[in-house]
Structures are given as structure tokens and as C-alpha cells.
PDB file of N, H, CA, C and O in Angstrom:
ATOM      1  N   MET A   1      30.465  14.946  -2.042  1.00  0.00           N
ATOM      2  CA  MET A   1      29.027  13.760  -2.069  1.00  0.00           C
ATOM      3  C   MET A   1      28.437  13.610  -3.386  1.00  0.00           C
ATOM      4  O   MET A   1      28.393  14.554  -4.176  1.00  0.00           O
ATOM      5  N   LEU A   2      27.913  12.286  -3.689  1.00  0.00           N
ATOM      6  H   LEU A   2      27.949  11.519  -3.048  1.00  0.00           H
ATOM      7  CA  LEU A   2      27.710  12.080  -4.869  1.00  0.00           C
ATOM      8  C   LEU A   2      25.999  12.773  -5.018  1.00  0.00           C
ATOM      9  O   LEU A   2      25.274  12.996  -4.049  1.00  0.00           O
ATOM     10  N   PRO A   3      25.715  12.963  -6.133  1.00  0.00           N
ATOM     11  CA  PRO A   3      24.076  13.318  -6.378  1.00  0.00           C
ATOM     12  C   PRO A   3      23.324  12.182  -5.881  1.00  0.00           C
ATOM     13  O   PRO A   3      23.745  11.025  -5.891  1.00  0.00           O
ATOM     14  N   ARG A   4      22.009  12.620  -5.377  1.00  0.00           N
ATOM     15  H   ARG A   4      21.668  13.560  -5.369  1.00  0.00           H
ATOM     16  CA  ARG A   4      21.021  11.149  -5.352  1.00  0.00           C
ATOM     17  C   ARG A   4      20.676  11.144  -6.645  1.00  0.00           C
ATOM     18  O   ARG A   4      20.850  12.098  -7.404  1.00  0.00           O
ATOM     19  N   THR A   5      20.099   9.911  -6.991  1.00  0.00           N
ATOM     20  H   THR A   5      19.958   9.136  -6.375  1.00  0.00           H
ATOM     21  CA  THR A   5      19.456   9.676  -8.238  1.00  0.00           C
ATOM     22  C   THR A   5      17.964   8.735  -7.994  1.00  0.00           C
ATOM     23  O   THR A   5      17.899   7.722  -7.297  1.00  0.00           O
ATOM     24  N   ARG A   6      16.774   9.385  -8.787  1.00  0.00           N
ATOM     25  H   ARG A   6      16.827  10.208  -9.353  1.00  0.00           H
ATOM     26  CA  ARG A   6      15.732   8.823  -8.359  1.00  0.00           C
ATOM     27  C   ARG A   6      15.432   7.538  -9.467  1.00  0.00           C
ATOM     28  O   ARG A   6      15.074   7.689 -10.636  1.00  0.00           O
ATOM     29  N   GLN A   7      15.669   6.290  -8.795  1.00  0.00           N
ATOM     30  H   GLN A   7      15.960   6.168  -7.846  1.00  0.00           H
ATOM     31  CA  GLN A   7      16.022   4.974  -9.042  1.00  0.00           C
ATOM     32  C   GLN A   7      14.827   4.305  -8.724  1.00  0.00           C
ATOM     33  O   GLN A   7      14.189   4.522  -7.694  1.00  0.00           O
ATOM     34  N   PRO A   8      14.489   3.422  -9.672  1.00  0.00           N
ATOM     35  CA  PRO A   8      13.131   2.623  -9.285  1.00  0.00           C
ATOM     36  C   PRO A   8      13.506   1.820  -7.966  1.00  0.00           C
ATOM     37  O   PRO A   8      14.642   1.460  -7.656  1.00  0.00           O
ATOM     38  N   ILE A   9      12.298   1.602  -7.227  1.00  0.00           N
ATOM     39  H   ILE A   9      11.375   1.894  -7.479  1.00  0.00           H
ATOM     40  CA  ILE A   9      12.720   0.755  -6.192  1.00  0.00           C
ATOM     41  C   ILE A   9      12.029  -0.302  -6.204  1.00  0.00           C
ATOM     42  O   ILE A   9      12.213  -0.933  -5.163  1.00  0.00           O
ATOM     43  N   GLY A  10      10.987  -1.021  -7.220  1.00  0.00           N
ATOM     44  H   GLY A  10      10.837  -0.508  -8.065  1.00  0.00           H
ATOM     45  CA  GLY A  10      10.379  -2.149  -7.419  1.00  0.00           C
ATOM     46  C   GLY A  10       8.765  -1.715  -7.005  1.00  0.00           C
ATOM     47  O   GLY A  10       8.355  -0.562  -6.869  1.00  0.00           O
ATOM     48  N   THR A  11       8.085  -2.805  -6.869  1.00  0.00           N
ATOM     49  H   THR A  11       8.418  -3.741  -6.980  1.00  0.00           H
ATOM     50  CA  THR A  11       6.572  -2.798  -6.488  1.00  0.00           C
ATOM     51  C   THR A  11       6.397  -2.440  -5.002  1.00  0.00           C
ATOM     52  O   THR A  11       7.072  -2.971  -4.119  1.00  0.00           O
ATOM     53  N   LEU A  12       5.370  -1.427  -4.756  1.00  0.00           N
ATOM     54  H   LEU A  12       4.822  -0.996  -5.473  1.00  0.00           H
ATOM     55  CA  LEU A  12       5.091  -1.413  -3.482  1.00  0.00           C
ATOM     56  C   LEU A  12       3.722  -1.836  -3.265  1.00  0.00           C
ATOM     57  O   LEU A  12       3.036  -1.821  -4.287  1.00  0.00           O
ATOM     58  N   TRP A  13       3.038  -2.280  -2.002  1.00  0.00           N
ATOM     59  H   TRP A  13       3.596  -2.292  -1.171  1.00  0.00           H
ATOM     60  CA  TRP A  13       1.645  -2.410  -1.667  1.00  0.00           C
ATOM     61  C   TRP A  13       1.238  -1.655  -0.729  1.00  0.00           C
ATOM     62  O   TRP A  13       1.898  -0.852  -0.070  1.00  0.00           O
ATOM     63  N   ARG A  14      -0.218  -1.990  -0.636  1.00  0.00           N
ATOM     64  H   ARG A  14      -0.754  -2.643  -1.171  1.00  0.00           H
ATOM     65  CA  ARG A  14      -0.871  -1.211   0.372  1.00  0.00           C
ATOM     66  C   ARG A  14      -2.288  -1.700   0.461  1.00  0.00           C
ATOM     67  O   ARG A  14      -2.930  -2.223  -0.449  1.00  0.00           O
ATOM     68  N   VAL A  15      -2.712  -1.437   1.776  1.00  0.00           N
ATOM     69  H   VAL A  15      -2.190  -1.012   2.516  1.00  0.00           H
ATOM     70  CA  VAL A  15      -4.288  -1.956   1.815  1.00  0.00           C
ATOM     71  C   VAL A  15      -5.330  -1.068   1.455  1.00  0.00           C
ATOM     72  O   VAL A  15      -5.202   0.129   1.712  1.00  0.00           O
ATOM     73  N   VAL A  16      -6.222  -1.445   0.962  1.00  0.00           N
ATOM     74  H   VAL A  16      -6.326  -2.417   0.753  1.00  0.00           H
ATOM     75  CA  VAL A  16      -7.384  -0.558   0.218  1.00  0.00           C
ATOM     76  C   VAL A  16      -8.634  -1.263   1.033  1.00  0.00           C
ATOM     77  O   VAL A  16      -8.933  -2.458   1.039  1.00  0.00           O
ATOM     78  N   PHE A  17      -9.340  -0.057   1.789  1.00  0.00           N
ATOM     79  H   PHE A  17      -9.097   0.913   1.785  1.00  0.00           H
ATOM     80  CA  PHE A  17     -10.469  -0.389   2.364  1.00  0.00           C
ATOM     81  C   PHE A  17     -11.695  -0.263   1.137  1.00  0.00           C
ATOM     82  O   PHE A  17     -11.981   0.741   0.484  1.00  0.00           O
ATOM     83  N   THR A  18     -12.112  -1.198   1.087  1.00  0.00           N
ATOM     84  H   THR A  18     -11.880  -2.013   1.618  1.00  0.00           H
ATOM     85  CA  THR A  18     -13.508  -1.006   0.098  1.00  0.00           C
ATOM     86  C   THR A  18     -14.759  -0.448   0.520  1.00  0.00           C
ATOM     87  O   THR A  18     -15.580   0.048  -0.252  1.00  0.00           O
ATOM     88  N   GLU A  19     -14.907  -0.557   2.007  1.00  0.00           N
ATOM     89  H   GLU A  19     -14.240  -0.959   2.633  1.00  0.00           H
ATOM     90  CA  GLU A  19     -16.160  -0.002   2.514  1.00  0.00           C
ATOM     91  C   GLU A  19     -15.669   0.759   3.514  1.00  0.00           C
ATOM     92  O   GLU A  19     -14.495   1.096   3.360  1.00  0.00           O
ATOM     93  N   LEU A  20     -16.342   1.221   4.730  1.00  0.00           N
ATOM     94  H   LEU A  20     -17.295   0.947   4.855  1.00  0.00           H
ATOM     95  CA  LEU A  20     -15.958   2.060   5.817  1.00  0.00           C
ATOM     96  C   LEU A  20     -14.618   1.466   6.181  1.00  0.00           C
ATOM     97  O   LEU A  20     -14.459   0.250   6.288  1.00  0.00           O
ATOM     98  N   SER A  21     -13.549   2.455   6.390  1.00  0.00           N
ATOM     99  H   SER A  21     -13.678   3.443   6.303  1.00  0.00           H
ATOM    100  CA  SER A  21     -12.504   1.870   7.015  1.00  0.00           C
ATOM    101  C   SER A  21     -12.459   2.435   8.670  1.00  0.00           C
ATOM    102  O   SER A  21     -13.458   2.886   9.230  1.00  0.00           O
ATOM    103  N   PRO A  22     -11.305   2.333   9.227  1.00  0.00           N
ATOM    104  CA  PRO A  22     -11.264   2.540  10.668  1.00  0.00           C
ATOM    105  C   PRO A  22     -11.173   3.816  10.797  1.00  0.00           C
ATOM    106  O   PRO A  22     -11.664   4.240  11.844  1.00  0.00           O
ATOM    107  N   ARG A  23     -10.671   4.663  10.031  1.00  0.00           N
ATOM    108  H   ARG A  23     -10.273   4.319   9.181  1.00  0.00           H
ATOM    109  CA  ARG A  23     -11.034   6.247  10.284  1.00  0.00           C
ATOM    110  C   ARG A  23     -12.461   6.810   9.785  1.00  0.00           C
ATOM    111  O   ARG A  23     -12.696   8.005   9.967  1.00  0.00           O
ATOM    112  N   GLY A  24     -13.366   6.033   9.195  1.00  0.00           N
ATOM    113  H   GLY A  24     -13.175   5.063   9.047  1.00  0.00           H
ATOM    114  CA  GLY A  24     -14.639   6.449   8.977  1.00  0.00           C
ATOM    115  C   GLY A  24     -14.590   6.684   7.541  1.00  0.00           C
ATOM    116  O   GLY A  24     -15.639   7.075   7.030  1.00  0.00           O
ATOM    117  N   ASN A  25     -13.602   6.525   6.810  1.00  0.00           N
ATOM    118  H   ASN A  25     -12.749   6.207   7.225  1.00  0.00           H
ATOM    119  CA  ASN A  25     -13.585   6.688   5.401  1.00  0.00           C
ATOM    120  C   ASN A  25     -14.225   5.784   4.528  1.00  0.00           C
ATOM    121  O   ASN A  25     -14.454   4.653   4.955  1.00  0.00           O
ATOM    122  N   VAL A  26     -14.597   6.125   3.230  1.00  0.00           N
ATOM    123  H   VAL A  26     -14.412   7.045   2.882  1.00  0.00           H
ATOM    124  CA  VAL A  26     -14.927   4.977   2.354  1.00  0.00           C
ATOM    125  C   VAL A  26     -13.798   4.884   1.553  1.00  0.00           C
ATOM    126  O   VAL A  26     -13.161   5.913   1.331  1.00  0.00           O
ATOM    127  N   ALA A  27     -13.479   3.932   1.131  1.00  0.00           N
ATOM    128  H   ALA A  27     -13.997   3.096   1.312  1.00  0.00           H
ATOM    129  CA  ALA A  27     -12.209   3.876  -0.154  1.00  0.00           C
ATOM    130  C   ALA A  27     -11.006   4.377   0.467  1.00  0.00           C
ATOM    131  O   ALA A  27     -10.197   5.015  -0.207  1.00  0.00           O
ATOM    132  N   CYS A  28     -10.797   4.123   1.805  1.00  0.00           N
ATOM    133  H   CYS A  28     -11.454   3.604   2.352  1.00  0.00           H
ATOM    134  CA  CYS A  28      -9.536   4.635   2.358  1.00  0.00           C
ATOM    135  C   CYS A  28      -8.390   3.987   1.817  1.00  0.00           C
ATOM    136  O   CYS A  28      -8.457   2.764   1.696  1.00  0.00           O
ATOM    137  N   LEU A  29      -7.141   4.698   1.398  1.00  0.00           N
ATOM    138  H   LEU A  29      -7.088   5.692   1.497  1.00  0.00           H
ATOM    139  CA  LEU A  29      -6.078   4.113   1.007  1.00  0.00           C
ATOM    140  C   LEU A  29      -5.009   3.976   2.194  1.00  0.00           C
ATOM    141  O   LEU A  29      -4.858   5.029   2.813  1.00  0.00           O
ATOM    142  N   GLY A  30      -4.456   3.205   2.512  1.00  0.00           N
ATOM    143  H   GLY A  30      -4.579   2.349   2.009  1.00  0.00           H
ATOM    144  CA  GLY A  30      -3.085   2.845   3.396  1.00  0.00           C
ATOM    145  C   GLY A  30      -1.889   3.479   2.692  1.00  0.00           C
ATOM    146  O   GLY A  30      -2.011   4.050   1.607  1.00  0.00           O
ATOM    147  N   PRO A  31      -0.746   3.364   3.332  1.00  0.00           N
ATOM    148  CA  PRO A  31       0.645   3.935   2.946  1.00  0.00           C
ATOM    149  C   PRO A  31       1.243   2.669   2.064  1.00  0.00           C
ATOM    150  O   PRO A  31       0.964   1.480   2.215  1.00  0.00           O
ATOM    151  N   TRP A  32       1.844   3.064   1.421  1.00  0.00           N
ATOM    152  H   TRP A  32       2.071   4.030   1.298  1.00  0.00           H
ATOM    153  CA  TRP A  32       2.733   2.199   0.235  1.00  0.00           C
ATOM    154  C   TRP A  32       3.626   1.418   1.226  1.00  0.00           C
ATOM    155  O   TRP A  32       4.002   2.107   2.174  1.00  0.00           O
ATOM    156  N   HIS A  33       4.048   0.142   1.223  1.00  0.00           N
ATOM    157  H   HIS A  33       3.742  -0.418   0.452  1.00  0.00           H
ATOM    158  CA  HIS A  33       5.161  -0.363   1.702  1.00  0.00           C
ATOM    159  C   HIS A  33       5.792  -1.375   1.017  1.00  0.00           C
ATOM    160  O   HIS A  33       4.960  -2.191   0.620  1.00  0.00           O
ATOM    161  N   PRO A  34       6.832  -1.636   0.740  1.00  0.00           N
ATOM    162  CA  PRO A  34       7.875  -2.555   0.038  1.00  0.00           C
ATOM    163  C   PRO A  34       7.665  -3.998   0.363  1.00  0.00           C
ATOM    164  O   PRO A  34       8.041  -4.736  -0.548  1.00  0.00           O
ATOM    165  N   GLU A  35       7.230  -4.533   1.281  1.00  0.00           N
ATOM    166  H   GLU A  35       6.924  -3.933   2.021  1.00  0.00           H
ATOM    167  CA  GLU A  35       7.102  -5.855   1.586  1.00  0.00           C
ATOM    168  C   GLU A  35       5.758  -6.298   1.530  1.00  0.00           C
ATOM    169  O   GLU A  35       5.002  -6.026   2.463  1.00  0.00           O
ATOM    170  N   ARG A  36       5.301  -7.058   0.382  1.00  0.00           N
ATOM    171  H   ARG A  36       5.915  -7.279  -0.376  1.00  0.00           H
ATOM    172  CA  ARG A  36       4.149  -7.285   0.190  1.00  0.00           C
ATOM    173  C   ARG A  36       3.384  -8.400   1.447  1.00  0.00           C
ATOM    174  O   ARG A  36       2.176  -8.409   1.684  1.00  0.00           O
ATOM    175  N   GLU A  37       4.472  -9.334   2.171  1.00  0.00           N
ATOM    176  H   GLU A  37       5.453  -9.327   1.978  1.00  0.00           H
ATOM    177  CA  GLU A  37       4.033 -10.099   3.082  1.00  0.00           C
ATOM    178  C   GLU A  37       3.480  -9.327   4.191  1.00  0.00           C
ATOM    179  O   GLU A  37       2.442  -9.700   4.737  1.00  0.00           O
ATOM    180  N   ARG A  38       4.105  -8.275   4.562  1.00  0.00           N
ATOM    181  H   ARG A  38       4.949  -7.973   4.118  1.00  0.00           H
ATOM    182  CA  ARG A  38       3.602  -7.530   5.568  1.00  0.00           C
ATOM    183  C   ARG A  38       2.304  -7.149   5.158  1.00  0.00           C
ATOM    184  O   ARG A  38       1.397  -7.746   5.739  1.00  0.00           O
ATOM    185  N   VAL A  39       1.932  -6.204   4.202  1.00  0.00           N
ATOM    186  H   VAL A  39       2.668  -5.719   3.730  1.00  0.00           H
ATOM    187  CA  VAL A  39       0.648  -5.951   3.832  1.00  0.00           C
ATOM    188  C   VAL A  39      -0.563  -6.827   3.680  1.00  0.00           C
ATOM    189  O   VAL A  39      -1.770  -6.643   3.841  1.00  0.00           O
ATOM    190  N   GLU A  40       0.304  -8.009   3.253  1.00  0.00           N
ATOM    191  H   GLU A  40       1.284  -8.158   3.122  1.00  0.00           H
ATOM    192  CA  GLU A  40      -0.922  -9.250   3.198  1.00  0.00           C
ATOM    193  C   GLU A  40      -1.099  -9.415   4.622  1.00  0.00           C
ATOM    194  O   GLU A  40      -2.260  -9.649   4.958  1.00  0.00           O
ATOM    195  N   ALA A  41      -0.174  -9.346   5.613  1.00  0.00           N
ATOM    196  H   ALA A  41       0.769  -9.156   5.340  1.00  0.00           H
ATOM    197  CA  ALA A  41      -0.558  -9.614   6.828  1.00  0.00           C
ATOM    198  C   ALA A  41      -1.609  -8.575   7.549  1.00  0.00           C
ATOM    199  O   ALA A  41      -2.382  -8.930   8.439  1.00  0.00           O
ATOM    200  N   TRP A  42      -1.524  -7.285   7.049  1.00  0.00           N
ATOM    201  H   TRP A  42      -0.896  -6.997   6.326  1.00  0.00           H
ATOM    202  CA  TRP A  42      -2.424  -6.437   7.527  1.00  0.00           C
ATOM    203  C   TRP A  42      -3.771  -6.403   7.093  1.00  0.00           C
ATOM    204  O   TRP A  42      -4.728  -6.085   7.799  1.00  0.00           O
ATOM    205  N   VAL A  43      -3.818  -6.829   5.598  1.00  0.00           N
ATOM    206  H   VAL A  43      -3.040  -7.087   5.024  1.00  0.00           H
ATOM    207  CA  VAL A  43      -5.328  -7.064   5.277  1.00  0.00           C
ATOM    208  C   VAL A  43      -5.976  -8.272   6.140  1.00  0.00           C
ATOM    209  O   VAL A  43      -7.098  -8.143   6.630  1.00  0.00           O
ATOM    210  N   VAL A  44      -5.250  -9.390   6.293  1.00  0.00           N
ATOM    211  H   VAL A  44      -4.338  -9.494   5.896  1.00  0.00           H
ATOM    212  CA  VAL A  44      -5.864 -10.581   6.902  1.00  0.00           C
ATOM    213  C   VAL A  44      -6.412  -9.856   8.437  1.00  0.00           C
ATOM    214  O   VAL A  44      -7.562  -9.980   8.858  1.00  0.00           O
ATOM    215  N   TRP A  45      -5.474  -9.201   9.033  1.00  0.00           N
ATOM    216  H   TRP A  45      -4.540  -9.100   8.690  1.00  0.00           H
ATOM    217  CA  TRP A  45      -5.538  -8.634  10.359  1.00  0.00           C
ATOM    218  C   TRP A  45      -7.060  -7.564  10.217  1.00  0.00           C
ATOM    219  O   TRP A  45      -7.849  -7.582  11.161  1.00  0.00           O
ATOM    220  N   PHE A  46      -7.345  -6.714   9.033  1.00  0.00           N
ATOM    221  H   PHE A  46      -6.704  -6.699   8.265  1.00  0.00           H
ATOM    222  CA  PHE A  46      -8.183  -5.816   9.264  1.00  0.00           C
ATOM    223  C   PHE A  46      -9.776  -6.830   8.782  1.00  0.00           C
ATOM    224  O   PHE A  46     -10.865  -6.676   9.336  1.00  0.00           O
ATOM    225  N   ARG A  47      -9.548  -7.636   7.858  1.00  0.00           N
ATOM    226  H   ARG A  47      -8.664  -7.761   7.407  1.00  0.00           H
ATOM    227  CA  ARG A  47     -10.434  -8.876   7.466  1.00  0.00           C
ATOM    228  C   ARG A  47     -10.898  -9.344   8.623  1.00  0.00           C
ATOM    229  O   ARG A  47     -12.114  -9.255   8.792  1.00  0.00           O
ATOM    230  N   ALA A  48     -10.094  -9.932   9.664  1.00  0.00           N
ATOM    231  H   ALA A  48      -9.106 -10.005   9.527  1.00  0.00           H
ATOM    232  CA  ALA A  48     -10.560 -10.540  10.965  1.00  0.00           C
ATOM    233  C   ALA A  48     -11.439 -10.016  11.908  1.00  0.00           C
ATOM    234  O   ALA A  48     -12.113 -10.570  12.776  1.00  0.00           O
ATOM    235  N   ARG A  49     -11.283  -8.569  11.507  1.00  0.00           N
ATOM    236  H   ARG A  49     -10.735  -8.119  10.802  1.00  0.00           H
ATOM    237  CA  ARG A  49     -11.925  -7.431  12.315  1.00  0.00           C
ATOM    238  C   ARG A  49     -13.323  -7.004  11.806  1.00  0.00           C
ATOM    239  O   ARG A  49     -14.028  -6.159  12.358  1.00  0.00           O
ATOM    240  N   GLY A  50     -13.675  -7.780  10.547  1.00  0.00           N
ATOM    241  H   GLY A  50     -13.103  -8.466  10.099  1.00  0.00           H
ATOM    242  CA  GLY A  50     -15.028  -7.550   9.680  1.00  0.00           C
ATOM    243  C   GLY A  50     -14.831  -6.290   8.938  1.00  0.00           C
ATOM    244  O   GLY A  50     -15.799  -5.581   8.663  1.00  0.00           O
ATOM    245  N   MET A  51     -13.521  -5.947   8.570  1.00  0.00           N
ATOM    246  H   MET A  51     -12.735  -6.522   8.793  1.00  0.00           H
ATOM    247  CA  MET A  51     -13.311  -4.694   7.419  1.00  0.00           C
ATOM    248  C   MET A  51     -13.190  -5.098   6.010  1.00  0.00           C
ATOM    249  O   MET A  51     -12.483  -6.083   5.799  1.00  0.00           O
ATOM    250  N   HIS A  52     -13.694  -4.574   5.104  1.00  0.00           N
ATOM    251  H   HIS A  52     -14.267  -3.773   5.276  1.00  0.00           H
ATOM    252  CA  HIS A  52     -13.522  -4.897   3.934  1.00  0.00           C
ATOM    253  C   HIS A  52     -12.268  -4.495   3.227  1.00  0.00           C
ATOM    254  O   HIS A  52     -12.287  -3.366   2.737  1.00  0.00           O
ATOM    255  N   ALA A  53     -10.920  -5.378   3.048  1.00  0.00           N
ATOM    256  H   ALA A  53     -10.905  -6.295   3.447  1.00  0.00           H
ATOM    257  CA  ALA A  53      -9.976  -4.589   2.823  1.00  0.00           C
ATOM    258  C   ALA A  53      -9.407  -5.557   1.484  1.00  0.00           C
ATOM    259  O   ALA A  53      -9.703  -6.742   1.330  1.00  0.00           O
ATOM    260  N   VAL A  54      -8.615  -4.835   0.665  1.00  0.00           N
ATOM    261  H   VAL A  54      -8.375  -3.873   0.790  1.00  0.00           H
ATOM    262  CA  VAL A  54      -7.879  -5.701  -0.245  1.00  0.00           C
ATOM    263  C   VAL A  54      -6.468  -5.006  -0.533  1.00  0.00           C
ATOM    264  O   VAL A  54      -6.211  -3.813  -0.366  1.00  0.00           O
ATOM    265  N   LEU A  55      -5.564  -6.055  -1.024  1.00  0.00           N
ATOM    266  H   LEU A  55      -5.773  -7.024  -1.159  1.00  0.00           H
ATOM    267  CA  LEU A  55      -4.115  -5.658  -1.326  1.00  0.00           C
ATOM    268  C   LEU A  55      -4.305  -4.963  -2.744  1.00  0.00           C
ATOM    269  O   LEU A  55      -5.030  -5.400  -3.638  1.00  0.00           O
ATOM    270  N   GLN A  56      -3.541  -3.821  -2.803  1.00  0.00           N
ATOM    271  H   GLN A  56      -2.952  -3.466  -2.078  1.00  0.00           H
ATOM    272  CA  GLN A  56      -3.158  -3.264  -4.194  1.00  0.00           C
ATOM    273  C   GLN A  56      -1.873  -3.171  -4.413  1.00  0.00           C
ATOM    274  O   GLN A  56      -1.180  -2.938  -3.423  1.00  0.00           O
ATOM    275  N   SER A  57      -1.349  -3.288  -5.439  1.00  0.00           N
ATOM    276  H   SER A  57      -1.913  -3.478  -6.244  1.00  0.00           H
ATOM    277  CA  SER A  57       0.018  -3.108  -5.960  1.00  0.00           C
ATOM    278  C   SER A  57       0.333  -1.719  -6.449  1.00  0.00           C
ATOM    279  O   SER A  57      -0.689  -1.054  -6.618  1.00  0.00           O
ATOM    280  N   SER A  58       1.228  -1.219  -6.668  1.00  0.00           N
ATOM    281  H   SER A  58       2.058  -1.760  -6.531  1.00  0.00           H
ATOM    282  CA  SER A  58       1.631   0.372  -7.079  1.00  0.00           C
ATOM    283  C   SER A  58       1.342  -0.029  -8.686  1.00  0.00           C
ATOM    284  O   SER A  58       0.832   0.826  -9.410  1.00  0.00           O
ATOM    285  N   GLU A  59       1.730  -1.532  -9.298  1.00  0.00           N
ATOM    286  H   GLU A  59       2.145  -2.227  -8.710  1.00  0.00           H
ATOM    287  CA  GLU A  59       1.684  -1.611 -10.559  1.00  0.00           C
ATOM    288  C   GLU A  59       0.311  -1.578 -10.993  1.00  0.00           C
ATOM    289  O   GLU A  59      -0.025  -0.843 -11.922  1.00  0.00           O
ATOM    290  N   ALA A  60      -0.517  -2.331 -10.379  1.00  0.00           N
ATOM    291  H   ALA A  60      -0.243  -2.928  -9.625  1.00  0.00           H
ATOM    292  CA  ALA A  60      -2.000  -2.093 -10.719  1.00  0.00           C
ATOM    293  C   ALA A  60      -2.409  -0.538 -10.443  1.00  0.00           C
ATOM    294  O   ALA A  60      -3.413  -0.180 -11.058  1.00  0.00           O
ATOM    295  N   ALA A  61      -1.899   0.266  -9.760  1.00  0.00           N
ATOM    296  H   ALA A  61      -1.084  -0.025  -9.260  1.00  0.00           H
ATOM    297  CA  ALA A  61      -2.434   1.532  -9.408  1.00  0.00           C
ATOM    298  C   ALA A  61      -1.840   2.467 -10.611  1.00  0.00           C
ATOM    299  O   ALA A  61      -2.151   3.658 -10.588  1.00  0.00           O
ATOM    300  N   GLY A  62      -1.074   2.026 -11.568  1.00  0.00           N
ATOM    301  H   GLY A  62      -0.821   1.059 -11.587  1.00  0.00           H
ATOM    302  CA  GLY A  62      -0.270   2.874 -12.529  1.00  0.00           C
ATOM    303  C   GLY A  62       0.596   3.693 -11.940  1.00  0.00           C
ATOM    304  O   GLY A  62       0.745   4.731 -12.584  1.00  0.00           O
ATOM    305  N   ILE A  63       1.284   3.621 -10.875  1.00  0.00           N
ATOM    306  H   ILE A  63       1.163   2.778 -10.352  1.00  0.00           H
ATOM    307  CA  ILE A  63       2.072   4.371 -10.474  1.00  0.00           C
ATOM    308  C   ILE A  63       3.549   3.560 -10.328  1.00  0.00           C
ATOM    309  O   ILE A  63       3.657   2.442  -9.823  1.00  0.00           O
ATOM    310  N   ARG A  64       4.784   4.446 -10.935  1.00  0.00           N
ATOM    311  H   ARG A  64       4.696   5.354 -11.345  1.00  0.00           H
ATOM    312  CA  ARG A  64       6.199   3.892 -10.859  1.00  0.00           C
ATOM    313  C   ARG A  64       6.508   4.318  -9.767  1.00  0.00           C
ATOM    314  O   ARG A  64       6.230   5.509  -9.625  1.00  0.00           O
ATOM    315  N   PRO A  65       7.073   3.738  -8.743  1.00  0.00           N
ATOM    316  CA  PRO A  65       7.689   4.376  -7.310  1.00  0.00           C
ATOM    317  C   PRO A  65       8.734   4.330  -7.763  1.00  0.00           C
ATOM    318  O   PRO A  65       9.126   3.572  -8.650  1.00  0.00           O
ATOM    319  N   ARG A  66       9.448   5.332  -7.072  1.00  0.00           N
ATOM    320  H   ARG A  66       9.130   5.948  -6.351  1.00  0.00           H
ATOM    321  CA  ARG A  66      10.950   5.862  -7.216  1.00  0.00           C
ATOM    322  C   ARG A  66      11.758   6.163  -5.650  1.00  0.00           C
ATOM    323  O   ARG A  66      11.125   6.505  -4.651  1.00  0.00           O
ATOM    324  N   GLY A  67      12.971   6.000  -5.667  1.00  0.00           N
ATOM    325  H   GLY A  67      13.485   5.723  -6.479  1.00  0.00           H
ATOM    326  CA  GLY A  67      13.670   6.148  -4.381  1.00  0.00           C
ATOM    327  C   GLY A  67      13.656   7.707  -4.165  1.00  0.00           C
ATOM    328  O   GLY A  67      13.227   8.523  -4.981  1.00  0.00           O
ATOM    329  N   PRO A  68      14.179   7.976  -2.969  1.00  0.00           N
ATOM    330  CA  PRO A  68      14.529   9.162  -2.584  1.00  0.00           C
ATOM    331  C   PRO A  68      15.318  10.398  -3.341  1.00  0.00           C
ATOM    332  O   PRO A  68      16.415  10.153  -3.844  1.00  0.00           O
ATOM    333  N   GLY A  69      14.822  11.577  -3.412  1.00  0.00           N
ATOM    334  H   GLY A  69      13.931  11.775  -3.003  1.00  0.00           H
ATOM    335  CA  GLY A  69      15.957  12.269  -4.364  1.00  0.00           C
ATOM    336  C   GLY A  69      15.332  12.962  -5.186  1.00  0.00           C
ATOM    337  O   GLY A  69      15.942  13.607  -6.040  1.00  0.00           O
TER     338      GLY A  69
END
């Protein structure tokens, strides 16, 4: 079996709650996800329910995501 290497997997995206989140936390961070469109849909969904949510990229957060290994 070949060894796994940690290679860049591209930009990841997440929802950031800028005020009170569904869990009751301020500035709660959602999980990272590789599909921007899916995370944007979640941002729209949370905003439609009155929550203050924004989209954040791993590049803007200063993170260099890598694959498993």
C-alpha cells in the first residue's frame, strides 16, 4: 500500500455566526465544507430565520487545508 500524502485540497468554506447562533454561542463557527454553493445555501437559510450569518473561506481565515494523511 502506498503512503498517504497530505496534499492541498483547495479552498474550504463555512458559515460564521456574527451574533447569537442556533446553539446560543456568539461568533460560532460552522464546519468546513469544500462546496461553496452548499455553504452559501446554508447562509441564506440561516439569514431567512433571522440569524446573522456570513460566508468565510479558509483563505480568508489564513488556513491552508490539506487532505487526510
